[in-house]
Coordinates of C-alpha atoms in Angstrom, one line a residue:
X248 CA 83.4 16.6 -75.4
X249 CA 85.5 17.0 -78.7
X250 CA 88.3 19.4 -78.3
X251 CA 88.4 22.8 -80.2
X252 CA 90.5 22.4 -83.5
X253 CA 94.0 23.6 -82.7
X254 CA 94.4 25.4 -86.3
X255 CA 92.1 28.2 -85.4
X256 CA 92.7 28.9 -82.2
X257 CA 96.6 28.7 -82.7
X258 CA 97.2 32.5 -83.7
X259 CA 93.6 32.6 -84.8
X260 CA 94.7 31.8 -88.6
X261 CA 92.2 29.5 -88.9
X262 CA 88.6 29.1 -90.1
X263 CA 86.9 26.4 -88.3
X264 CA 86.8 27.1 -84.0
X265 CA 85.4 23.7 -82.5
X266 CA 83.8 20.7 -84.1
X267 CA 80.6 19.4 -82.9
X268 CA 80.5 20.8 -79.1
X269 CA 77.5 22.8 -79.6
X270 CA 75.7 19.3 -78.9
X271 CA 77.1 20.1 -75.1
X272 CA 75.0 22.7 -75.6
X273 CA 71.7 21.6 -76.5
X274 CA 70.0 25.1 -75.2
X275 CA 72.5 27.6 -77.2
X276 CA 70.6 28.8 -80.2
X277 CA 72.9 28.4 -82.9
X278 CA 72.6 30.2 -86.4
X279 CA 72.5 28.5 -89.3
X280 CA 74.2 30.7 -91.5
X281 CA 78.2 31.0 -91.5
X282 CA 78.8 34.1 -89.2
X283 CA 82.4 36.1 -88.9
X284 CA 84.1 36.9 -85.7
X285 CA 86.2 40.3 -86.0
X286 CA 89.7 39.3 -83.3
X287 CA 92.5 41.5 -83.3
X288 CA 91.9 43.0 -86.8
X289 CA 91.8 39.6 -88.4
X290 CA 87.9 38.0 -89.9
X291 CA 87.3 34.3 -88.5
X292 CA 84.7 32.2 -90.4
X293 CA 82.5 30.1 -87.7
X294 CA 80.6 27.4 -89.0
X295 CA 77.3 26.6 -87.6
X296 CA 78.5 24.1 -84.6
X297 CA 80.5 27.0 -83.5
X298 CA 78.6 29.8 -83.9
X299 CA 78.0 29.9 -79.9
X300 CA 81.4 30.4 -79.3
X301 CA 81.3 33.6 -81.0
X302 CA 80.7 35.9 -78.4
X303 CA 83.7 34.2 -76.5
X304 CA 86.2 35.0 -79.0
X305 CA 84.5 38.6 -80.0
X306 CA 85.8 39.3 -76.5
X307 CA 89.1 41.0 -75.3
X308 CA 89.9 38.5 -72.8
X309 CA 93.1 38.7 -70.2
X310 CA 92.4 34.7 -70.2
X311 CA 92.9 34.5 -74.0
X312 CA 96.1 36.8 -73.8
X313 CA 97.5 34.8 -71.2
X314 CA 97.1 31.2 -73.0
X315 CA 98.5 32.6 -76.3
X316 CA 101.6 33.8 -74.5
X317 CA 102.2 30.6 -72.6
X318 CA 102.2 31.7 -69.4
X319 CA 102.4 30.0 -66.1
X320 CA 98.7 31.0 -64.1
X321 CA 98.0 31.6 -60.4
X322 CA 95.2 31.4 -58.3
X323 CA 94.2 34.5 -58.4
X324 CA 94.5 34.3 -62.3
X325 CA 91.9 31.5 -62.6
X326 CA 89.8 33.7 -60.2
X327 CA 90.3 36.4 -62.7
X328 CA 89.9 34.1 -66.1
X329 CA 86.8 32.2 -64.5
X330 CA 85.3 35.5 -63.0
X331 CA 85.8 37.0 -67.1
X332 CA 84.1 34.2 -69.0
X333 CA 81.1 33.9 -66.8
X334 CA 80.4 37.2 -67.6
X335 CA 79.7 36.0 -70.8
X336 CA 76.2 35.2 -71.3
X337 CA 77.0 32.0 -73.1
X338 CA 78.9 30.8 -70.1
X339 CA 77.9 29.2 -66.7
X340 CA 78.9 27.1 -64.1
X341 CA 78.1 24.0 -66.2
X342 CA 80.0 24.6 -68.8
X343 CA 82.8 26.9 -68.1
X344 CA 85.4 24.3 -66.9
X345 CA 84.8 22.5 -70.4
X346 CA 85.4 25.7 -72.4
X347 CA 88.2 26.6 -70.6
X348 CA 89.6 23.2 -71.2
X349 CA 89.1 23.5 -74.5
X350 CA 91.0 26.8 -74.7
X351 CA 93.9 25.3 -73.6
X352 CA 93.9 22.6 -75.6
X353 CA 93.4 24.5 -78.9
X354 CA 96.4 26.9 -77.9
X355 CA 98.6 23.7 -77.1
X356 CA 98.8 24.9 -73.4
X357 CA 98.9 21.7 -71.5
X358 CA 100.9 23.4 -68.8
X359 CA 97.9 25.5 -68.0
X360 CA 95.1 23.0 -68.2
X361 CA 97.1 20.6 -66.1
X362 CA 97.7 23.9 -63.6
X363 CA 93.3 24.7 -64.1
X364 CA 93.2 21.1 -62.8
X365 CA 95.3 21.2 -59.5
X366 CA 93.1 24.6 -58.9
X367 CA 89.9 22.9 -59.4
X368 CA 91.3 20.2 -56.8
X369 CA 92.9 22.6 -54.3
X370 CA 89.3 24.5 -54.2
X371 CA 87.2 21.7 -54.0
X372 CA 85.0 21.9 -57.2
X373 CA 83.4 19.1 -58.4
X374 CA 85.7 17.8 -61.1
X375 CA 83.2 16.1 -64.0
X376 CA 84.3 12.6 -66.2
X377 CA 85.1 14.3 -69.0
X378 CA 87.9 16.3 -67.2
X379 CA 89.0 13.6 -64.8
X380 CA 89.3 11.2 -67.8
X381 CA 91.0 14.2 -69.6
X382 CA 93.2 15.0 -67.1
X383 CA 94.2 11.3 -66.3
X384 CA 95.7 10.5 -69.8
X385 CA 97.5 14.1 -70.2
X386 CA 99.2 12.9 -67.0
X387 CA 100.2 10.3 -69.2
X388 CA 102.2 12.3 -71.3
X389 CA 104.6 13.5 -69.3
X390 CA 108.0 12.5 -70.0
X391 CA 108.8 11.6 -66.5
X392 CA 106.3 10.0 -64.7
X393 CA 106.6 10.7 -60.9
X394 CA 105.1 8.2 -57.7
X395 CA 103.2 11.2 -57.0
X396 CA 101.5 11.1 -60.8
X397 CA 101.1 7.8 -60.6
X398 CA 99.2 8.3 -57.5
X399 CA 96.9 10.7 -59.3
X400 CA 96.5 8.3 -61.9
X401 CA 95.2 5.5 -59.9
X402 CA 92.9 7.8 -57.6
X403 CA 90.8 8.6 -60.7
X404 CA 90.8 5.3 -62.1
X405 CA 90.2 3.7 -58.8
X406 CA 87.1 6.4 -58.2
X407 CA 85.5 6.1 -61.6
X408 CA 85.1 2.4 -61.0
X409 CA 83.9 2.6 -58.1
X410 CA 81.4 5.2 -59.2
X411 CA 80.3 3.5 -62.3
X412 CA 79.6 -0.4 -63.2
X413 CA 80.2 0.9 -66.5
X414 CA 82.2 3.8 -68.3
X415 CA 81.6 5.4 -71.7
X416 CA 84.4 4.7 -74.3
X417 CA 86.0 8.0 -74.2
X418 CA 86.8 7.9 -70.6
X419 CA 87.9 4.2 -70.8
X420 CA 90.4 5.3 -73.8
X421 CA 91.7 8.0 -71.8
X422 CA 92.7 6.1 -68.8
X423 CA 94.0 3.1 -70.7
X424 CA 96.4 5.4 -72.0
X425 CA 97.1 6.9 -67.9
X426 CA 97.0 3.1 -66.9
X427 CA 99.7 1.6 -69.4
X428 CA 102.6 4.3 -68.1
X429 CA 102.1 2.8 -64.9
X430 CA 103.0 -0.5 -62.8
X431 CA 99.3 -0.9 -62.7
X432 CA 98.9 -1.3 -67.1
X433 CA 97.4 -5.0 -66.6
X434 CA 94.0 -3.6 -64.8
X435 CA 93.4 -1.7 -68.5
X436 CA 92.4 -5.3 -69.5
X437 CA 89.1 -4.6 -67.8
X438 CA 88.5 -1.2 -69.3
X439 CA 89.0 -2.7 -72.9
X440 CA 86.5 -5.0 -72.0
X441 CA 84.4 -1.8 -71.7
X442 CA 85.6 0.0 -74.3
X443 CA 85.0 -2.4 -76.8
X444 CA 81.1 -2.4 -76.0
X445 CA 81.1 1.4 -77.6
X446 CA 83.9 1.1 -80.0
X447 CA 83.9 -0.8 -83.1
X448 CA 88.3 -0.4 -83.8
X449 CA 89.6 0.8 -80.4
X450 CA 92.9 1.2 -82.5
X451 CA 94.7 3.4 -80.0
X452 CA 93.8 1.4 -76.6
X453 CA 94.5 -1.9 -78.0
X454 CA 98.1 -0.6 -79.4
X455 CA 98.8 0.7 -76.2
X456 CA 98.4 -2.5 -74.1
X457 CA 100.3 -4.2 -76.8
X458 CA 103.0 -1.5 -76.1
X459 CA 102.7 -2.1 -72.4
X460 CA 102.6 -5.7 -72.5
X461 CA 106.1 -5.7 -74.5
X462 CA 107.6 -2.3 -72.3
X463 CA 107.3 -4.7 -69.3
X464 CA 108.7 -8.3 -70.7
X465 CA 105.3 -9.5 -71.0
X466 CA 105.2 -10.9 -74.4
X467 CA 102.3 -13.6 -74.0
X468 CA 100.0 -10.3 -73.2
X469 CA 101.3 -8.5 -75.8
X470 CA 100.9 -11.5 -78.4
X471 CA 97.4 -11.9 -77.2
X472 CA 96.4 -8.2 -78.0
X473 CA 98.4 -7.9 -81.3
X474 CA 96.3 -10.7 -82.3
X475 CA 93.2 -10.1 -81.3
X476 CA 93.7 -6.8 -83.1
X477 CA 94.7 -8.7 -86.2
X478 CA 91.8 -11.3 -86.2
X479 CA 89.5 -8.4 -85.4
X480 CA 90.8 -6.1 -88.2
X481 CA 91.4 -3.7 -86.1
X482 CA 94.6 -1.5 -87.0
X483 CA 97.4 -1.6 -85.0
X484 CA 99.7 1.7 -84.4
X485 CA 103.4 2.1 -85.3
X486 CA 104.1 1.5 -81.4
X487 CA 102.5 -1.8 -81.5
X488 CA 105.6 -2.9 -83.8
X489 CA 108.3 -0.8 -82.4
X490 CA 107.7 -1.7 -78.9
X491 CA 108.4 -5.4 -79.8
X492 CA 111.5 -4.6 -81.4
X493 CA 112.9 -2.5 -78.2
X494 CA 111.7 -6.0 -76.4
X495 CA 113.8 -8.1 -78.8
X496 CA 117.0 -6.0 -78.7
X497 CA 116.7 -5.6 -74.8
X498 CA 115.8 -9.0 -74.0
X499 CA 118.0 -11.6 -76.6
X500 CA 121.4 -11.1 -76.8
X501 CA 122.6 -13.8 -78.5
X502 CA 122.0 -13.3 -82.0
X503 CA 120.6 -16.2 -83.0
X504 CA 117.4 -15.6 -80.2
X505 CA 117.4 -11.9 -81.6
X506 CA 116.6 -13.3 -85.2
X507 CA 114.2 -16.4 -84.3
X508 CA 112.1 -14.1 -81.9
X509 CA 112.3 -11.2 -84.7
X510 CA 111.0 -13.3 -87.5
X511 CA 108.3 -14.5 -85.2
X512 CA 106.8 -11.2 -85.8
X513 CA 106.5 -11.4 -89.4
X514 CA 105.1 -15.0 -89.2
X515 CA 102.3 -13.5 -87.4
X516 CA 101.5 -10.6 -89.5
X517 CA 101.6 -13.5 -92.7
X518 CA 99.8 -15.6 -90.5
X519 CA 97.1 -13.1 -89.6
X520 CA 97.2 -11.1 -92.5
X521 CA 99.3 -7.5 -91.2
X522 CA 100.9 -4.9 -93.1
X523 CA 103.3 -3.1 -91.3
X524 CA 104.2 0.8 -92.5
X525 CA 107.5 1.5 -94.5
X526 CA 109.1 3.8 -91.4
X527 CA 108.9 0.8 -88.6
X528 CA 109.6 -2.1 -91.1
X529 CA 112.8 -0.2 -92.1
X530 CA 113.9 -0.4 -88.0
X531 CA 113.5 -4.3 -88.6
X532 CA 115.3 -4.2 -91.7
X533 CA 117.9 -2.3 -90.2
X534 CA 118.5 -4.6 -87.3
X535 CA 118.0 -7.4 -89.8
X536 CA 120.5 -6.0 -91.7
X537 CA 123.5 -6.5 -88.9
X538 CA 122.5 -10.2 -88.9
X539 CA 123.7 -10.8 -92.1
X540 CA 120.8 -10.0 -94.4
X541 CA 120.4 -7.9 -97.0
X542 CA 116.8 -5.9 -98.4
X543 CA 116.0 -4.4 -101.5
X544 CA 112.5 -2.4 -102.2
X545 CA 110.8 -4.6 -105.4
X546 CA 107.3 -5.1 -106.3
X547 CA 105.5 -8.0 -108.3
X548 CA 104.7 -8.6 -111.4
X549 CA 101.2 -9.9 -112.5
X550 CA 101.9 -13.4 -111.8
X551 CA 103.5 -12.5 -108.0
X552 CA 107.1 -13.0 -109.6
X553 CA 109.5 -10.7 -107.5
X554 CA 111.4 -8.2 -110.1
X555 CA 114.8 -8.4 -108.1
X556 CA 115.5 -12.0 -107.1
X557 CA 112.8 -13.7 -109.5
X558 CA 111.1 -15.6 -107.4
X559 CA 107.6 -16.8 -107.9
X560 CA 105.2 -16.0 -104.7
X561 CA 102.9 -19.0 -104.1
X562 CA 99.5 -18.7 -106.3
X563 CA 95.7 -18.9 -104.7
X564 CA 95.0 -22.3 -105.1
X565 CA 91.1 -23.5 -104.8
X566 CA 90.5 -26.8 -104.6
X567 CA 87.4 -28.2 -106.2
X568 CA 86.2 -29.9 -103.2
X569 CA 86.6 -26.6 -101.7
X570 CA 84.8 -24.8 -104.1
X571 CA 82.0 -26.8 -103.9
X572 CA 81.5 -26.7 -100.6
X573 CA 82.2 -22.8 -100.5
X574 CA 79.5 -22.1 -103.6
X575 CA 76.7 -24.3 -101.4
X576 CA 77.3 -22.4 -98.0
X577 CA 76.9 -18.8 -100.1
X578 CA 73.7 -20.6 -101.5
X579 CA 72.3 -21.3 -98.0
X580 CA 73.4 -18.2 -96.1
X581 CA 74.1 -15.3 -98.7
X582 CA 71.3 -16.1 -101.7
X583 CA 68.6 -17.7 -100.0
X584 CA 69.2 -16.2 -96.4
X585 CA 66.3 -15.4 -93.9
X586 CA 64.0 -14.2 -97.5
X587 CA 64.8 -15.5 -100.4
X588 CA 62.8 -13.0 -102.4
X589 CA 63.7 -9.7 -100.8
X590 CA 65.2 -8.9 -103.6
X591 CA 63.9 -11.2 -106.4
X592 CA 60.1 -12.8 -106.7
X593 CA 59.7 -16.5 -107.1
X594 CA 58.9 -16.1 -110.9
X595 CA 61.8 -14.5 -111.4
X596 CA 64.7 -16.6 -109.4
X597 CA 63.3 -19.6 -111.4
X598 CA 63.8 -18.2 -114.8
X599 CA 67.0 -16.6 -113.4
X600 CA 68.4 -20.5 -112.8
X601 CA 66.9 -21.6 -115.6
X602 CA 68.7 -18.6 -117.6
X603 CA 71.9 -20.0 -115.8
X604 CA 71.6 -23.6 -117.0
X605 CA 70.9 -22.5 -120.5
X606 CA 73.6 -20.2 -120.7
X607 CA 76.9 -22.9 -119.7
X608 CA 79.0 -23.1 -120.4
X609 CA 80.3 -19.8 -119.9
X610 CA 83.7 -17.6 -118.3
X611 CA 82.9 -14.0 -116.6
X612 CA 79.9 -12.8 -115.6
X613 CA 79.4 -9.2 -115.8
X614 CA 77.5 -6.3 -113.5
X615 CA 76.2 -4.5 -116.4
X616 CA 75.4 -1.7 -114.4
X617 CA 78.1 -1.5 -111.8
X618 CA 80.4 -1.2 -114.9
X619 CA 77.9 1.3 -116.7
X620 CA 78.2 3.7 -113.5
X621 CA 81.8 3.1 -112.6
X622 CA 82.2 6.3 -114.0
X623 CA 80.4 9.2 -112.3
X624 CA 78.2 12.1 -114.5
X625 CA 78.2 10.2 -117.5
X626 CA 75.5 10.3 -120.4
X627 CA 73.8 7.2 -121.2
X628 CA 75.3 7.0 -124.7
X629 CA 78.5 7.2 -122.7
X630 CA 77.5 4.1 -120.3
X631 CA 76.8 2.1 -122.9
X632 CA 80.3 2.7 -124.6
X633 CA 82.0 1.7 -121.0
X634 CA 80.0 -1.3 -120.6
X635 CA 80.7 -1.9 -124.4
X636 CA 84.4 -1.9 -124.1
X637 CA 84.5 -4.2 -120.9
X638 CA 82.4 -6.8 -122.6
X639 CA 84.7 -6.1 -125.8
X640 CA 87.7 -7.0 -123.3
X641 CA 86.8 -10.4 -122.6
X642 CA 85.4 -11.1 -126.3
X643 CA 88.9 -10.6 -127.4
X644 CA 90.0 -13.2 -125.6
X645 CA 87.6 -15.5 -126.5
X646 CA 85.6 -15.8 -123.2
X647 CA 81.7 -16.3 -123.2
X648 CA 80.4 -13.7 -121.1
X649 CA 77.1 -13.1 -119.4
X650 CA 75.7 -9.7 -118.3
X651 CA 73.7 -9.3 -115.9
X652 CA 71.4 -6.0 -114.9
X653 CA 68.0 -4.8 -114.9
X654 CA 65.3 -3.9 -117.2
X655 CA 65.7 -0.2 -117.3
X656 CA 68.4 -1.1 -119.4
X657 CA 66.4 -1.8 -122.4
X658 CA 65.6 2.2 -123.1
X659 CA 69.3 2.6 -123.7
X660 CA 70.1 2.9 -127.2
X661 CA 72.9 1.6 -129.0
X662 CA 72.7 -1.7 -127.5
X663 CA 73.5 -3.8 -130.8
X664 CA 77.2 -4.8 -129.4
X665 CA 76.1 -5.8 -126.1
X666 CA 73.3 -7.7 -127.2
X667 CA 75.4 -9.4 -130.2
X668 CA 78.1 -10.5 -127.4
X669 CA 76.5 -11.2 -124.1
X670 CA 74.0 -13.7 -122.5
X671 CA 72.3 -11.0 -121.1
X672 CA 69.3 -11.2 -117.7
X673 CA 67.7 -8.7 -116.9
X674 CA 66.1 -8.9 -113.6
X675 CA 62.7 -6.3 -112.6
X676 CA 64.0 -2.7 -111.8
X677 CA 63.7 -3.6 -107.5
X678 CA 65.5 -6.6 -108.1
X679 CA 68.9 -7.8 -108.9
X680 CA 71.2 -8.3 -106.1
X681 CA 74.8 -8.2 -105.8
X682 CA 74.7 -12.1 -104.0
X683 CA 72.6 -13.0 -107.9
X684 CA 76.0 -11.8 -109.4
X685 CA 78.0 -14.6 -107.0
X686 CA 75.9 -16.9 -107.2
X687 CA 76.3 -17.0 -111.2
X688 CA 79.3 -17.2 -111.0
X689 CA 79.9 -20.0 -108.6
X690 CA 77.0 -21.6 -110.9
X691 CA 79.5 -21.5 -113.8
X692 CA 82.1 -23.6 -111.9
X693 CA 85.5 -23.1 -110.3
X694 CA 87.2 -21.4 -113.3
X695 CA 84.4 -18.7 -113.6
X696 CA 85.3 -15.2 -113.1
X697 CA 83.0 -12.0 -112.7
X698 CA 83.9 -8.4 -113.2
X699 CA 82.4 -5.7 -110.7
X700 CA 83.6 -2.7 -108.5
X701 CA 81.9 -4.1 -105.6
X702 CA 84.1 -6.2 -103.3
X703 CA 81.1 -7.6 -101.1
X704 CA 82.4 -7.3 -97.5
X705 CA 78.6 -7.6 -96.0
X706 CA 78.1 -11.1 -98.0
X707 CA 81.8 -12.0 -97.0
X708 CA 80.4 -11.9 -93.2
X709 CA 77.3 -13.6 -93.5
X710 CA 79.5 -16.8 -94.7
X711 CA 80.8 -18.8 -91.4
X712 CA 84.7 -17.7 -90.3
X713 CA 86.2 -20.5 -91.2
X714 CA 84.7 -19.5 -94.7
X715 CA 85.9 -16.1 -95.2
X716 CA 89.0 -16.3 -95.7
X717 CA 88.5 -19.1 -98.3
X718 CA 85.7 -16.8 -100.0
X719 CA 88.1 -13.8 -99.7
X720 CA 90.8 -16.0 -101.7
X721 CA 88.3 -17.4 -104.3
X722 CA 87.3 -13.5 -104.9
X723 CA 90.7 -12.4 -104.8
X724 CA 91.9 -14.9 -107.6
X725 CA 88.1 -14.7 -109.6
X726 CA 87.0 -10.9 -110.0
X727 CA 87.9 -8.3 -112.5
X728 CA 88.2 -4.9 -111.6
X729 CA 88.0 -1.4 -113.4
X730 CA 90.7 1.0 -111.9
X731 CA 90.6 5.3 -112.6
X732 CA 91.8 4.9 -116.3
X733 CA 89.2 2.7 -116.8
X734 CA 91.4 -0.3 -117.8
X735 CA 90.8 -3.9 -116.4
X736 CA 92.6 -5.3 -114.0
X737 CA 93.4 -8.8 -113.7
X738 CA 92.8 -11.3 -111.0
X739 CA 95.2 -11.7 -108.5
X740 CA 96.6 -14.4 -108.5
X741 CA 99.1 -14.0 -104.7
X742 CA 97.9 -12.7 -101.8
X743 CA 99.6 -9.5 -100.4
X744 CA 101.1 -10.8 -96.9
X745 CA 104.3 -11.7 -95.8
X746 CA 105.9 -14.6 -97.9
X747 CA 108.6 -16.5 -96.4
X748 CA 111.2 -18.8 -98.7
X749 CA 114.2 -20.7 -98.0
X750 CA 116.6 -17.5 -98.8
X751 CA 114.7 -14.9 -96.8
X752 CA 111.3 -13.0 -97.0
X753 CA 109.2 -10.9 -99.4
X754 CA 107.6 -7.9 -97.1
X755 CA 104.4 -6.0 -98.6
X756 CA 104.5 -2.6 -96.5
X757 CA 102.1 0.8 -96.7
X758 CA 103.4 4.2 -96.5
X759 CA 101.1 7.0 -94.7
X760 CA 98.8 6.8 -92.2
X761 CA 96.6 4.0 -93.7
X762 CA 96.9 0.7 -94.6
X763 CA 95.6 -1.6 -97.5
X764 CA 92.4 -3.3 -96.0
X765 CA 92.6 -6.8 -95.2
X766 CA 89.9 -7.3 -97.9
X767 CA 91.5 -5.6 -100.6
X768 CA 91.6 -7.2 -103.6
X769 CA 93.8 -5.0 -105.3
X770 CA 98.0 -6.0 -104.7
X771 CA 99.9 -3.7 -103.1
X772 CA 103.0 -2.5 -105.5
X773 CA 105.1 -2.2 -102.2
X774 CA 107.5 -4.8 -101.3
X775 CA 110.7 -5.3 -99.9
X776 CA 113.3 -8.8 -100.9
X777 CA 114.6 -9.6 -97.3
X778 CA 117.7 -12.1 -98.4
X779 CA 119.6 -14.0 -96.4
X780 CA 123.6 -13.4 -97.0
X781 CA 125.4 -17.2 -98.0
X782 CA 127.8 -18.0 -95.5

């Protein structure tokens, strides 16, 4: 059941009530067209997933009055407020406990849904999943977590289980989170399991055992997790970090321990690939800092040369052995695949290879129209003058290029440059694949580029995974890019992990709530120099 968006409700200043619960509702008829709700002299938009709600909120409800002032309820007044809202047609005995639920969350009153929860108990209604679940991981939130909570905790978990061979993802998130406040945080294992047959990134759970793992000295757990999470690209919350720190500083007093284990973490996030945000890599720094190190914020140049202490980040080195034997595996499991001719005909792929071995030698291979398009709402005369310029780009420099797109592209006028400059295939309008673009330009050997916006993640995971990461290096250090301006960016030629020397460390980091995507091909311009003081 999502919960009811706390901007509206709070003070009713809002516009948008509840997302997506009308689905709970399969039998409310709700209007397609945005209606208003008149409350307390002020218009509300409703949007149609929350249209049913209207006549709830239309009303002058003691419940409502009583939730916006914060105040503590009785008894009698869930009697009252339960007595008031199923006198509202939309309302019934199914659904009430949910909506009231809901209320209280989207007025920020956990004090009274946690109170609606020890009524429900104390009269015997039959508490639902959803509000067990809920009601399990707000106990979680306390600050100080009593026996007797603790107790309540394990009584739902232990009753779920033993209800249910299996739980839906939701509820498994929600008492992970109860579970790893408790003595009993290593049982969650089991409802990971779970939750990971319905959840593609269980960022939250996984953080949290991490956190518990580390909160309770167990750093082999929490090790496990954090890299699991890693070699799963799943993306690990700020507590994930900080709780290893607190573990550090509470466990290894002697100073050298406290830097050796401290440093282990940012071996693993070069060795698996992790960024870690600005706000928890500055508590690192800081502690660093009092063991004799000094950090400065930096960023690379094109080349990966560090702009405060000069030095050179290791380039993405291919071998040719390892370029051969990458460019014959995206042959057999990208190109040909279970169907060779999805997307090309037998005719066609032959004179395609044979277009190839005509054309060598040559140095980027271009996606005509990727390029032509990277630029939304433009005319055709104005595609051809972006495509144009790119091929101009590399013509400049004195690189053969080969473009490759479709046949459509012959009614484009205006052609003359592109035609004068290129080696240009054109595959049948339903053909053409992005793997035809790869596969081009592993045919024109290891120093070969291409230039396209796409960055192939679904061709990257058909390729074995020992193979990906060589593929993702090869791409990283081989393909072109157009950024907003529409300028050209050049390879990479580093990757953007940690990078340990012999004087310290050089630390990407991202800022916000995001981080760069293990598969991004474009650097990050955040670093920090971590230098080690001379003695």
């Amino acid at each position: 059941m999502p919960f009811l968006t706390r901007r509206l409700i709070q003070n009713f200043k809002q516009t948008s009530i509840l997302q997506n619960i009308s689905s709970a509702y399969p039998s409310t008829r709700v209007k397609r067209i945005p209606q208003t709700v008149q409350v307390n002299d002020q218009e509300i938009k409703i949007s149609r997933h929350t249209a049913f709600l209207r006549n709830v909120l239309e009303n002058d409800l003691n419940f409502v009055k009583l939730l916006r002032e914060q105040k503590n309820f009785s008894t009698n007044d869930w009697l009252n407020a339960r007595d008031e809202l199923l006198k509202i047609s939309i309302v019934n005995e199914k659904n009430i406990d949910a909506i009231i639920s809901n209320l209280c969350f989207g007025f920020e009153n956990i004090d009274a849904f946690m109170s609606y929860m020890k009524y429900l108990k104390s009269n015997n209604y039959e508490i639902n999943l959803y509000l067990k679940g809920t009601y399990a991981s707000k106990l979680a939130l306390k600050q100080i977590l009593t026996k007797s909570d603790m107790q309540e905790i394990y009584d739902i978990y232990d009753s779920l289980l033993k209800q249910y061979s299996v739980l839906d993802g939701t509820t498994c998130d929600r008492l992970i989170q109860a579970l790893c406040v408790t003595e009993r945080w290593e049982e969650s294992a089991k409802l990971f399991e779970m939750l990971t047959i319905s959840t593609k990134k269980p960022s939250k759970a996984i953080s949290r055992i991490v956190k518990a793992a580390f909160d309770n000295n167990k750093p082999e757990t929490g090790w496990k997790y954090f890299i699991q999470a890693a070699e799963s690209e799943i993306h690990l919350l700020a507590q994930a970090f900080a709780s290893y720190l607190e573990y550090c500083l509470r466990i290894f007093k002697d100073k050298g321990l406290l830097e050796k284990n401290l440093l282990k973490m940012f071996e693993i996030c070069r060795d698996k690939e992790v960024l870690i945000n600005k706000e928890e890599l500055d508590n690192y720094l800081t502690i660093f800092q009092s063991l004799g190190y000094t950090y400065f914020d930096t960023f690379m140049n094109i080349d990966g040369e560090c702009m405060h202490c000069s030095h050179q980040l290791p380039k993405v080195v291919i071998t040719q052995e390892q370029f051969n034997e990458l460019s014959e595996l995206f042959m057999k499991n990208v190109v040909v695949g279970d169907n060779l001719y999805t997307n090309t005909t037998p005719i066609e792929f032959k004179k395609f290879l044979q277009f190839l071995k005509n054309a060598l030698p040559y140095d980027i291979v271009i996606d005509g129209l990727n390029v032509a398009l990277s630029q939304q709402n433009k005319t055709i005369p104005a595609k051809v003058e972006i495509l144009s310029k790119a091929i101009e780009y590399f013509v400049n420099r004195n690189q053969k290029v080969i473009l490759l797109g479709r046949k459509h592209m012959l009614k484009w006028n205006n052609m003359g440059y592109i035609k004068h400059n290129t080696k240009m295939f054109l595959f049948d309008n339903s053909s053409f694949d992005d793997p035809h673009l790869i596969y081009a330009t592993f045919y024109g050997g290891l120093n070969t580029c291409f230039l396209s916006g796409d960055l192939m993640r679904q061709h990257k995971s058909l390729l074995p995974k020992n193979m990906q990461k060589l593929f993702k290096l090869w791409q990283l250090s081989h393909q072109y890019l157009k950024n907003q301006t529409n300028a050209i960016n050049y390879p990479v030629k580093f990757e953007s992990i940690p990078h340990e020397d012999k004087n310290g460390w050089h630390m990407p980091y991202f800022t916000g709530n995001s981080s760069v995507p293990k598969d991004s091909y474009n650097a990050t311009s955040n670093w920090i120099c971590l230098r080690k003081k001379c003695q």
